[in-house]
mmCIF file with all atom_site columns, C-alpha atoms in Angstrom:
data_model
loop_
_atom_site.group_PDB
_atom_site.id
_atom_site.type_symbol
_atom_site.label_atom_id
_atom_site.label_alt_id
_atom_site.label_comp_id
_atom_site.label_asym_id
_atom_site.label_entity_id
_atom_site.label_seq_id
_atom_site.pdbx_PDB_ins_code
_atom_site.Cartn_x
_atom_site.Cartn_y
_atom_site.Cartn_z
_atom_site.occupancy
_atom_site.B_iso_or_equiv
_atom_site.pdbx_formal_charge
_atom_site.auth_seq_id
_atom_site.auth_comp_id
_atom_site.auth_asym_id
_atom_site.auth_atom_id
_atom_site.pdbx_PDB_model_num
ATOM 1   C CA . MET F 1 1   ? 203.416 83.184 1.816  1.00 0.00 ? 1   MET F CA 1
ATOM 2   C CA . ASN F 1 2   ? 203.381 80.319 -0.593 1.00 0.00 ? 2   ASN F CA 1
ATOM 3   C CA . PRO F 1 3   ? 205.634 77.567 0.781  1.00 0.00 ? 3   PRO F CA 1
ATOM 4   C CA . ASN F 1 4   ? 206.099 76.277 -2.679 1.00 0.00 ? 4   ASN F CA 1
ATOM 5   C CA . SER F 1 5   ? 207.502 79.454 -4.127 1.00 0.00 ? 5   SER F CA 1
ATOM 6   C CA . GLU F 1 6   ? 211.260 80.081 -4.211 1.00 0.00 ? 6   GLU F CA 1
ATOM 7   C CA . TYR F 1 7   ? 213.120 81.533 -1.387 1.00 0.00 ? 7   TYR F CA 1
ATOM 8   C CA . ASP F 1 8   ? 215.692 84.191 -2.255 1.00 0.00 ? 8   ASP F CA 1
ATOM 9   C CA . CYS F 1 9   ? 217.466 84.808 1.033  1.00 0.00 ? 9   CYS F CA 1
ATOM 10  C CA . ALA F 1 10  ? 218.549 83.097 4.263  1.00 0.00 ? 10  ALA F CA 1
ATOM 11  C CA . MET F 1 11  ? 218.384 84.721 7.592  1.00 0.00 ? 11  MET F CA 1
ATOM 12  C CA . THR F 1 12  ? 220.366 83.660 10.658 1.00 0.00 ? 12  THR F CA 1
ATOM 13  C CA . LEU F 1 13  ? 219.245 84.852 14.241 1.00 0.00 ? 13  LEU F CA 1
ATOM 14  C CA . ALA F 1 14  ? 221.723 84.551 17.030 1.00 0.00 ? 14  ALA F CA 1
ATOM 15  C CA . PHE F 1 15  ? 220.286 84.797 20.535 1.00 0.00 ? 15  PHE F CA 1
ATOM 16  C CA . PRO F 1 16  ? 220.799 83.650 24.100 1.00 0.00 ? 16  PRO F CA 1
ATOM 17  C CA . LEU F 1 17  ? 219.244 80.398 25.238 1.00 0.00 ? 17  LEU F CA 1
ATOM 18  C CA . ALA F 1 18  ? 216.869 82.146 27.544 1.00 0.00 ? 18  ALA F CA 1
ATOM 19  C CA . LEU F 1 19  ? 215.010 83.633 24.566 1.00 0.00 ? 19  LEU F CA 1
ATOM 20  C CA . GLU F 1 20  ? 214.619 80.398 22.616 1.00 0.00 ? 20  GLU F CA 1
ATOM 21  C CA . GLU F 1 21  ? 211.161 79.468 23.440 1.00 0.00 ? 21  GLU F CA 1
ATOM 22  C CA . GLN F 1 22  ? 209.845 83.016 23.131 1.00 0.00 ? 22  GLN F CA 1
ATOM 23  C CA . ILE F 1 23  ? 211.420 83.336 19.693 1.00 0.00 ? 23  ILE F CA 1
ATOM 24  C CA . VAL F 1 24  ? 210.135 79.954 18.538 1.00 0.00 ? 24  VAL F CA 1
ATOM 25  C CA . ASP F 1 25  ? 206.518 80.847 19.708 1.00 0.00 ? 25  ASP F CA 1
ATOM 26  C CA . PHE F 1 26  ? 206.728 84.219 18.057 1.00 0.00 ? 26  PHE F CA 1
ATOM 27  C CA . LEU F 1 27  ? 207.750 82.725 14.754 1.00 0.00 ? 27  LEU F CA 1
ATOM 28  C CA . LEU F 1 28  ? 205.202 79.989 14.914 1.00 0.00 ? 28  LEU F CA 1
ATOM 29  C CA . ASP F 1 29  ? 202.588 82.753 15.455 1.00 0.00 ? 29  ASP F CA 1
ATOM 30  C CA . HIS F 1 30  ? 203.768 84.509 12.273 1.00 0.00 ? 30  HIS F CA 1
ATOM 31  C CA . PRO F 1 31  ? 203.438 82.011 9.393  1.00 0.00 ? 31  PRO F CA 1
ATOM 32  C CA . GLN F 1 32  ? 203.122 84.892 6.895  1.00 0.00 ? 32  GLN F CA 1
ATOM 33  C CA . TRP F 1 33  ? 206.802 85.407 7.120  1.00 0.00 ? 33  TRP F CA 1
ATOM 34  C CA . VAL F 1 34  ? 208.212 82.123 8.221  1.00 0.00 ? 34  VAL F CA 1
ATOM 35  C CA . SER F 1 35  ? 207.194 78.699 7.376  1.00 0.00 ? 35  SER F CA 1
ATOM 36  C CA . GLY F 1 36  ? 209.962 76.747 9.150  1.00 0.00 ? 36  GLY F CA 1
ATOM 37  C CA . PHE F 1 37  ? 213.405 77.037 10.659 1.00 0.00 ? 37  PHE F CA 1
ATOM 38  C CA . SER F 1 38  ? 216.302 75.017 12.116 1.00 0.00 ? 38  SER F CA 1
ATOM 39  C CA . LEU F 1 39  ? 217.994 75.560 15.492 1.00 0.00 ? 39  LEU F CA 1
ATOM 40  C CA . ILE F 1 40  ? 221.613 75.064 16.044 1.00 0.00 ? 40  ILE F CA 1
ATOM 41  C CA . ASP F 1 41  ? 223.728 75.102 19.289 1.00 0.00 ? 41  ASP F CA 1
ATOM 42  C CA . ALA F 1 42  ? 226.422 77.751 19.294 1.00 0.00 ? 42  ALA F CA 1
ATOM 43  C CA . GLN F 1 43  ? 228.777 79.720 21.440 1.00 0.00 ? 43  GLN F CA 1
ATOM 44  C CA . GLY F 1 44  ? 229.197 83.448 21.110 1.00 0.00 ? 44  GLY F CA 1
ATOM 45  C CA . MET F 1 45  ? 232.339 85.530 21.811 1.00 0.00 ? 45  MET F CA 1
ATOM 46  C CA . GLY F 1 46  ? 233.073 89.212 21.635 1.00 0.00 ? 46  GLY F CA 1
ATOM 47  C CA . LEU F 1 47  ? 231.384 92.313 22.746 1.00 0.00 ? 47  LEU F CA 1
ATOM 48  C CA . GLY F 1 48  ? 227.814 91.270 21.748 1.00 0.00 ? 48  GLY F CA 1
ATOM 49  C CA . ALA F 1 49  ? 228.026 87.857 23.568 1.00 0.00 ? 49  ALA F CA 1
ATOM 50  C CA . GLY F 1 50  ? 226.464 88.961 26.777 1.00 0.00 ? 50  GLY F CA 1
ATOM 51  C CA . LEU F 1 51  ? 228.175 86.634 29.256 1.00 0.00 ? 51  LEU F CA 1
ATOM 52  C CA . ARG F 1 52  ? 225.566 85.839 31.785 1.00 0.00 ? 52  ARG F CA 1
ATOM 53  C CA . SER F 1 53  ? 226.538 82.921 33.966 1.00 0.00 ? 53  SER F CA 1
ATOM 54  C CA . ALA F 1 54  ? 229.664 82.433 35.982 1.00 0.00 ? 54  ALA F CA 1
ATOM 55  C CA . MET F 1 55  ? 230.699 79.582 33.687 1.00 0.00 ? 55  MET F CA 1
ATOM 56  C CA . GLU F 1 56  ? 230.319 81.723 30.673 1.00 0.00 ? 56  GLU F CA 1
ATOM 57  C CA . LYS F 1 57  ? 232.395 84.517 32.201 1.00 0.00 ? 57  LYS F CA 1
ATOM 58  C CA . VAL F 1 58  ? 235.167 81.940 33.065 1.00 0.00 ? 58  VAL F CA 1
ATOM 59  C CA . LYS F 1 59  ? 235.178 80.456 29.558 1.00 0.00 ? 59  LYS F CA 1
ATOM 60  C CA . GLY F 1 60  ? 234.854 83.805 27.907 1.00 0.00 ? 60  GLY F CA 1
ATOM 61  C CA . ARG F 1 61  ? 232.009 82.668 25.656 1.00 0.00 ? 61  ARG F CA 1
ATOM 62  C CA . ALA F 1 62  ? 228.211 82.531 25.892 1.00 0.00 ? 62  ALA F CA 1
ATOM 63  C CA . ARG F 1 63  ? 225.957 79.645 25.128 1.00 0.00 ? 63  ARG F CA 1
ATOM 64  C CA . ARG F 1 64  ? 223.812 80.705 22.199 1.00 0.00 ? 64  ARG F CA 1
ATOM 65  C CA . ARG F 1 65  ? 221.333 79.431 19.663 1.00 0.00 ? 65  ARG F CA 1
ATOM 66  C CA . LEU F 1 66  ? 221.486 80.085 15.955 1.00 0.00 ? 66  LEU F CA 1
ATOM 67  C CA . MET F 1 67  ? 218.291 79.917 14.038 1.00 0.00 ? 67  MET F CA 1
ATOM 68  C CA . SER F 1 68  ? 218.356 79.523 10.272 1.00 0.00 ? 68  SER F CA 1
ATOM 69  C CA . LEU F 1 69  ? 215.433 80.635 8.262  1.00 0.00 ? 69  LEU F CA 1
ATOM 70  C CA . LEU F 1 70  ? 214.745 80.665 4.482  1.00 0.00 ? 70  LEU F CA 1
ATOM 71  C CA . LEU F 1 71  ? 212.720 83.721 3.473  1.00 0.00 ? 71  LEU F CA 1
ATOM 72  C CA . HIS F 1 72  ? 211.446 85.807 0.651  1.00 0.00 ? 72  HIS F CA 1
ATOM 73  C CA . SER F 1 73  ? 213.353 89.081 0.539  1.00 0.00 ? 73  SER F CA 1
ATOM 74  C CA . GLN F 1 74  ? 210.230 91.226 0.845  1.00 0.00 ? 74  GLN F CA 1
ATOM 75  C CA . ASP F 1 75  ? 209.574 89.609 4.272  1.00 0.00 ? 75  ASP F CA 1
ATOM 76  C CA . VAL F 1 76  ? 212.917 90.471 5.814  1.00 0.00 ? 76  VAL F CA 1
ATOM 77  C CA . GLU F 1 77  ? 212.096 94.109 6.676  1.00 0.00 ? 77  GLU F CA 1
ATOM 78  C CA . PRO F 1 78  ? 208.737 93.469 8.353  1.00 0.00 ? 78  PRO F CA 1
ATOM 79  C CA . LEU F 1 79  ? 210.007 90.382 10.236 1.00 0.00 ? 79  LEU F CA 1
ATOM 80  C CA . VAL F 1 80  ? 213.053 92.281 11.575 1.00 0.00 ? 80  VAL F CA 1
ATOM 81  C CA . ALA F 1 81  ? 210.855 95.262 12.655 1.00 0.00 ? 81  ALA F CA 1
ATOM 82  C CA . ALA F 1 82  ? 208.411 92.856 14.439 1.00 0.00 ? 82  ALA F CA 1
ATOM 83  C CA . LEU F 1 83  ? 211.288 91.019 16.207 1.00 0.00 ? 83  LEU F CA 1
ATOM 84  C CA . ARG F 1 84  ? 212.760 94.353 17.287 1.00 0.00 ? 84  ARG F CA 1
ATOM 85  C CA . GLU F 1 85  ? 209.419 95.469 18.633 1.00 0.00 ? 85  GLU F CA 1
ATOM 86  C CA . GLU F 1 86  ? 208.823 92.240 20.476 1.00 0.00 ? 86  GLU F CA 1
ATOM 87  C CA . PHE F 1 87  ? 212.308 91.483 21.871 1.00 0.00 ? 87  PHE F CA 1
ATOM 88  C CA . HIS F 1 88  ? 214.291 94.774 21.916 1.00 0.00 ? 88  HIS F CA 1
ATOM 89  C CA . ALA F 1 89  ? 217.357 92.491 22.921 1.00 0.00 ? 89  ALA F CA 1
ATOM 90  C CA . PRO F 1 90  ? 220.762 93.974 22.315 1.00 0.00 ? 90  PRO F CA 1
ATOM 91  C CA . ASP F 1 91  ? 222.372 90.487 22.664 1.00 0.00 ? 91  ASP F CA 1
ATOM 92  C CA . MET F 1 92  ? 220.165 89.231 19.744 1.00 0.00 ? 92  MET F CA 1
ATOM 93  C CA . ALA F 1 93  ? 221.650 89.602 16.293 1.00 0.00 ? 93  ALA F CA 1
ATOM 94  C CA . TYR F 1 94  ? 220.703 88.737 12.752 1.00 0.00 ? 94  TYR F CA 1
ATOM 95  C CA . TRP F 1 95  ? 222.241 88.629 9.215  1.00 0.00 ? 95  TRP F CA 1
ATOM 96  C CA . VAL F 1 96  ? 220.740 87.995 5.859  1.00 0.00 ? 96  VAL F CA 1
ATOM 97  C CA . LEU F 1 97  ? 222.433 86.503 2.852  1.00 0.00 ? 97  LEU F CA 1
ATOM 98  C CA . PRO F 1 98  ? 221.285 85.858 -0.721 1.00 0.00 ? 98  PRO F CA 1
ATOM 99  C CA . LEU F 1 99  ? 220.175 82.357 -1.317 1.00 0.00 ? 99  LEU F CA 1
ATOM 100 C CA . LEU F 1 100 ? 221.567 80.880 -4.538 1.00 0.00 ? 100 LEU F CA 1
ATOM 101 C CA . ALA F 1 101 ? 219.601 77.581 -4.478 1.00 0.00 ? 101 ALA F CA 1
ATOM 102 C CA . PHE F 1 102 ? 217.167 75.663 -2.306 1.00 0.00 ? 102 PHE F CA 1
ATOM 103 C CA . GLY F 1 103 ? 215.754 72.250 -2.918 1.00 0.00 ? 103 GLY F CA 1
ATOM 104 C CA . ARG F 1 104 ? 214.834 68.792 -1.471 1.00 0.00 ? 104 ARG F CA 1
ATOM 105 C CA . MET F 1 105 ? 216.551 65.547 -2.310 1.00 0.00 ? 105 MET F CA 1
ATOM 106 C CA . ALA F 1 106 ? 213.307 63.814 -3.220 1.00 0.00 ? 106 ALA F CA 1
#
């Protein structure tokens, strides 16, 4: 992947805190799909939230991470397939949206 070429989609991964280091390591090992990402603290609610701790069960929401990645659309399918094979985690979700613009301020 040429980091100077234009990205055309944005992927968000949502996952439990316990998977953070494994997912980061996995993505760092696959620079052909991902050249960088951002991590955001989040809380998940609903059927897919997977409340694990007693505190999460009391609050009704799970501590999660959101990872934001800018990608080339042709890399989405192989990346998702590799993530599924590696993690097979029902409480890990993703969504992909078209990216209208990307740039730097300098």
